[in-house]
Each structure stands twice: as C-alpha cells, then as structure tokens.
PDB file of C-alpha atoms in Angstrom:
ATOM      1  CA  UNK A  28       0.000   0.000   0.000  1.00 52.00           C
ATOM      2  CA  UNK A  29       1.385   3.395  -0.928  1.00 64.00           C
ATOM      3  CA  UNK A  30       0.901   6.592   1.020  1.00 57.00           C
ATOM      4  CA  UNK A  31      -1.441   7.648  -1.756  1.00 60.00           C
ATOM      5  CA  UNK A  32      -3.554   4.494  -1.410  1.00 72.00           C
ATOM      6  CA  UNK A  33      -3.822   4.845   2.357  1.00 75.00           C
ATOM      7  CA  UNK A  34      -6.486   7.577   2.351  1.00 78.00           C
ATOM      8  CA  UNK A  35      -8.584   5.828  -0.321  1.00 75.00           C
ATOM      9  CA  UNK A  36      -8.541   2.490   1.504  1.00 77.00           C
ATOM     10  CA  UNK A  37      -9.520   4.058   4.830  1.00 77.00           C
ATOM     11  CA  UNK A  38     -11.980   6.800   3.854  1.00 79.00           C
ATOM     12  CA  UNK A  39     -13.607   6.137   0.448  1.00 82.00           C
ATOM     13  CA  UNK A  40     -17.216   4.923   0.590  1.00 81.00           C
ATOM     14  CA  UNK A  41     -16.311   1.912  -1.602  1.00 80.00           C
ATOM     15  CA  UNK A  42     -13.192   0.932   0.349  1.00 78.00           C
ATOM     16  CA  UNK A  43     -13.155  -2.440   2.132  1.00 76.00           C
ATOM     17  CA  UNK A  44     -11.092  -1.093   5.065  1.00 71.00           C
ATOM     18  CA  UNK A  45     -13.337   1.902   5.803  1.00 68.00           C
ATOM     19  CA  UNK A  46     -13.661   0.964   9.485  1.00 69.00           C
ATOM     20  CA  UNK A  47     -14.927   4.391  10.576  1.00 70.00           C
ATOM     21  CA  UNK A  48     -17.898   4.181   8.189  1.00 69.00           C
ATOM     22  CA  UNK A  49     -16.809   7.504   6.666  1.00 66.00           C
ATOM     23  CA  UNK A  50     -19.099   8.358   3.718  1.00 67.00           C
ATOM     24  CA  UNK A  51     -21.313   5.379   4.579  1.00 67.00           C
ATOM     25  CA  UNK A  52     -24.826   5.338   6.098  1.00 70.00           C
ATOM     26  CA  UNK A  53     -24.579   6.088   9.801  1.00 70.00           C
ATOM     27  CA  UNK A  54     -21.142   7.666   9.527  1.00 71.00           C
ATOM     28  CA  UNK A  55     -19.762  11.109   8.791  1.00 74.00           C
ATOM     29  CA  UNK A  56     -20.362  11.983   5.167  1.00 76.00           C
ATOM     30  CA  UNK A  57     -18.544  14.190   2.705  1.00 84.00           C
ATOM     31  CA  UNK A  58     -19.165  13.232  -0.951  1.00 88.00           C
ATOM     32  CA  UNK A  59     -16.510  15.775  -1.999  1.00 93.00           C
ATOM     33  CA  UNK A  60     -13.883  13.620  -0.265  1.00 90.00           C
ATOM     34  CA  UNK A  61     -15.002  10.582  -2.299  1.00 89.00           C
ATOM     35  CA  UNK A  62     -14.774  12.662  -5.486  1.00 94.00           C
ATOM     36  CA  UNK A  63     -11.294  13.981  -4.666  1.00 93.00           C
ATOM     37  CA  UNK A  64     -10.078  10.513  -3.641  1.00 90.00           C
ATOM     38  CA  UNK A  65     -11.127   9.166  -7.043  1.00 91.00           C
ATOM     39  CA  UNK A  66      -9.431  12.039  -8.877  1.00 93.00           C
ATOM     40  CA  UNK A  67      -6.237  11.799  -6.818  1.00 90.00           C
ATOM     41  CA  UNK A  68      -6.049   8.034  -7.240  1.00 86.00           C
ATOM     42  CA  UNK A  69      -6.106   8.358 -11.032  1.00 87.00           C
ATOM     43  CA  UNK A  70      -3.787  11.403 -11.216  1.00 88.00           C
ATOM     44  CA  UNK A  71      -0.551  10.517 -13.009  1.00 89.00           C
ATOM     45  CA  UNK A  72       1.395  13.571 -11.829  1.00 91.00           C
ATOM     46  CA  UNK A  73       2.639  12.536  -8.384  1.00 84.00           C
ATOM     47  CA  UNK A  74       3.113  16.142  -7.231  1.00 88.00           C
ATOM     48  CA  UNK A  75      -0.457  17.094  -8.130  1.00 92.00           C
ATOM     49  CA  UNK A  76      -1.768  13.920  -6.492  1.00 88.00           C
ATOM     50  CA  UNK A  77       0.170  14.715  -3.315  1.00 85.00           C
ATOM     51  CA  UNK A  78      -1.434  18.171  -3.224  1.00 90.00           C
ATOM     52  CA  UNK A  79      -4.876  16.595  -3.611  1.00 91.00           C
ATOM     53  CA  UNK A  80      -4.175  14.153  -0.787  1.00 87.00           C
ATOM     54  CA  UNK A  81      -3.103  17.030   1.463  1.00 88.00           C
ATOM     55  CA  UNK A  82      -6.415  18.744   0.704  1.00 92.00           C
ATOM     56  CA  UNK A  83      -8.288  15.488   1.385  1.00 88.00           C
ATOM     57  CA  UNK A  84      -6.448  15.059   4.703  1.00 86.00           C
ATOM     58  CA  UNK A  85      -7.444  18.557   5.810  1.00 89.00           C
ATOM     59  CA  UNK A  86     -11.086  17.909   4.844  1.00 89.00           C
ATOM     60  CA  UNK A  87     -11.181  14.622   6.783  1.00 85.00           C
ATOM     61  CA  UNK A  88      -9.560  16.214   9.836  1.00 83.00           C
ATOM     62  CA  UNK A  89     -12.128  19.041   9.711  1.00 86.00           C
ATOM     63  CA  UNK A  90     -14.983  16.512   9.447  1.00 82.00           C
ATOM     64  CA  UNK A  91     -13.534  14.663  12.470  1.00 79.00           C
ATOM     65  CA  UNK A  92     -15.086  11.249  11.697  1.00 74.00           C
ATOM     66  CA  UNK A  93     -13.279   9.822  14.730  1.00 69.00           C
ATOM     67  CA  UNK A  94     -11.795  11.169  17.920  1.00 68.00           C
ATOM     68  CA  UNK A  95      -8.471   9.702  18.981  1.00 64.00           C
ATOM     69  CA  UNK A  96      -8.396   8.769  22.636  1.00 68.00           C
ATOM     70  CA  UNK A  97      -4.633   8.545  22.635  1.00 63.00           C
ATOM     71  CA  UNK A  98      -1.727  10.319  21.053  1.00 64.00           C
ATOM     72  CA  UNK A  99       1.335   8.416  19.962  1.00 67.00           C
ATOM     73  CA  UNK A 100       4.608  10.138  19.227  1.00 71.00           C
ATOM     74  CA  UNK A 101       6.502   8.424  16.476  1.00 69.00           C
ATOM     75  CA  UNK A 102       9.985   8.933  15.136  1.00 72.00           C
ATOM     76  CA  UNK A 103      11.260   7.542  11.865  1.00 75.00           C
ATOM     77  CA  UNK A 104      15.013   7.024  11.839  1.00 75.00           C
ATOM     78  CA  UNK A 105      16.977   5.876   8.816  1.00 82.00           C
ATOM     79  CA  UNK A 106      20.509   5.926   7.491  1.00 88.00           C
ATOM     80  CA  UNK A 107      21.322   8.693   4.990  1.00 89.00           C
ATOM     81  CA  UNK A 108      21.338   6.216   2.117  1.00 92.00           C
ATOM     82  CA  UNK A 109      17.687   5.204   2.775  1.00 89.00           C
ATOM     83  CA  UNK A 110      15.507   7.334   0.507  1.00 90.00           C
ATOM     84  CA  UNK A 111      11.799   7.566  -0.268  1.00 84.00           C
ATOM     85  CA  UNK A 112      10.257   6.760   3.126  1.00 79.00           C
ATOM     86  CA  UNK A 113       6.699   8.100   3.286  1.00 75.00           C
ATOM     87  CA  UNK A 114       4.314   8.620   6.197  1.00 70.00           C
ATOM     88  CA  UNK A 115       0.664   9.258   5.278  1.00 67.00           C
ATOM     89  CA  UNK A 116      -0.741  12.453   6.792  1.00 65.00           C
ATOM     90  CA  UNK A 117      -3.570  10.515   8.448  1.00 63.00           C
ATOM     91  CA  UNK A 118      -1.402   7.789   9.969  1.00 63.00           C
ATOM     92  CA  UNK A 119       1.749   7.257  11.991  1.00 57.00           C
ATOM     93  CA  UNK A 120       2.595   4.112  10.052  1.00 61.00           C
ATOM     94  CA  UNK A 121       5.575   4.309   7.731  1.00 61.00           C
ATOM     95  CA  UNK A 122       5.040   2.793   4.301  1.00 65.00           C
ATOM     96  CA  UNK A 123       8.083   1.150   2.778  1.00 70.00           C
ATOM     97  CA  UNK A 124       6.947   0.419  -0.780  1.00 70.00           C
ATOM     98  CA  UNK A 125       8.575   3.635  -2.050  1.00 77.00           C
ATOM     99  CA  UNK A 126      11.794   3.252  -0.033  1.00 83.00           C
ATOM    100  CA  UNK A 127      15.098   2.515  -1.728  1.00 86.00           C
ATOM    101  CA  UNK A 128      18.807   2.435  -0.895  1.00 91.00           C
ATOM    102  CA  UNK A 129      21.160   4.969  -2.463  1.00 91.00           C
ATOM    103  CA  UNK A 130      24.386   3.076  -1.958  1.00 80.00           C
TER     104      UNK A 130
END
C-alpha cells in the first residue's frame, strides 16, 4: 500500500477497510472527499496527487469522523542512504513500498 492508497482504503465509501464508516450510512459523510479521492487516485502527476491528498487530509480532519483517545509520538530514523520513506498524513505508520537504498 502506498501513502497515496492509504487515504482511499480508509476513507472512500467503496473501500473495504473503511472501518470508521466515513461516507457510509450512519457515519460522517462528505461526498466531496469521495470525489477527490477518485481524482487523486487516477492522477498521473505525483506532485499534483500529493497536493490533492493534502487537501483530502485537511477535509477529513475538519470533518472529524473519529476522535483519537490517545496520542502516539513516532519517530522515523533511517541511514542517509535510505531514501523515499513516506508517512501518510492521516497515519503514523511508515510505508516502505517507495523506499530505496542509495548506496
């Protein structure tokens, strides 16, 4: 799963891992988020897609579909030759599918 896929899989109304029921009956709803997730997912320009995902993250945080009862500080440490580590804006989990070694 890429950082870009993370938001779609967790918040799109058609996503199988939408555990918060965001954009589903009984949950917080924002059809604009679904629309932007679809557009961002099909965007070929990675920079433009990243901008869309930042906008989506802000919208989801404003909608507040869930309230965290804990706060976890996380630090990602890597050698200088490890490149491409990504952390989705809506998660503390590091995704390694874009990581590579420059050595």
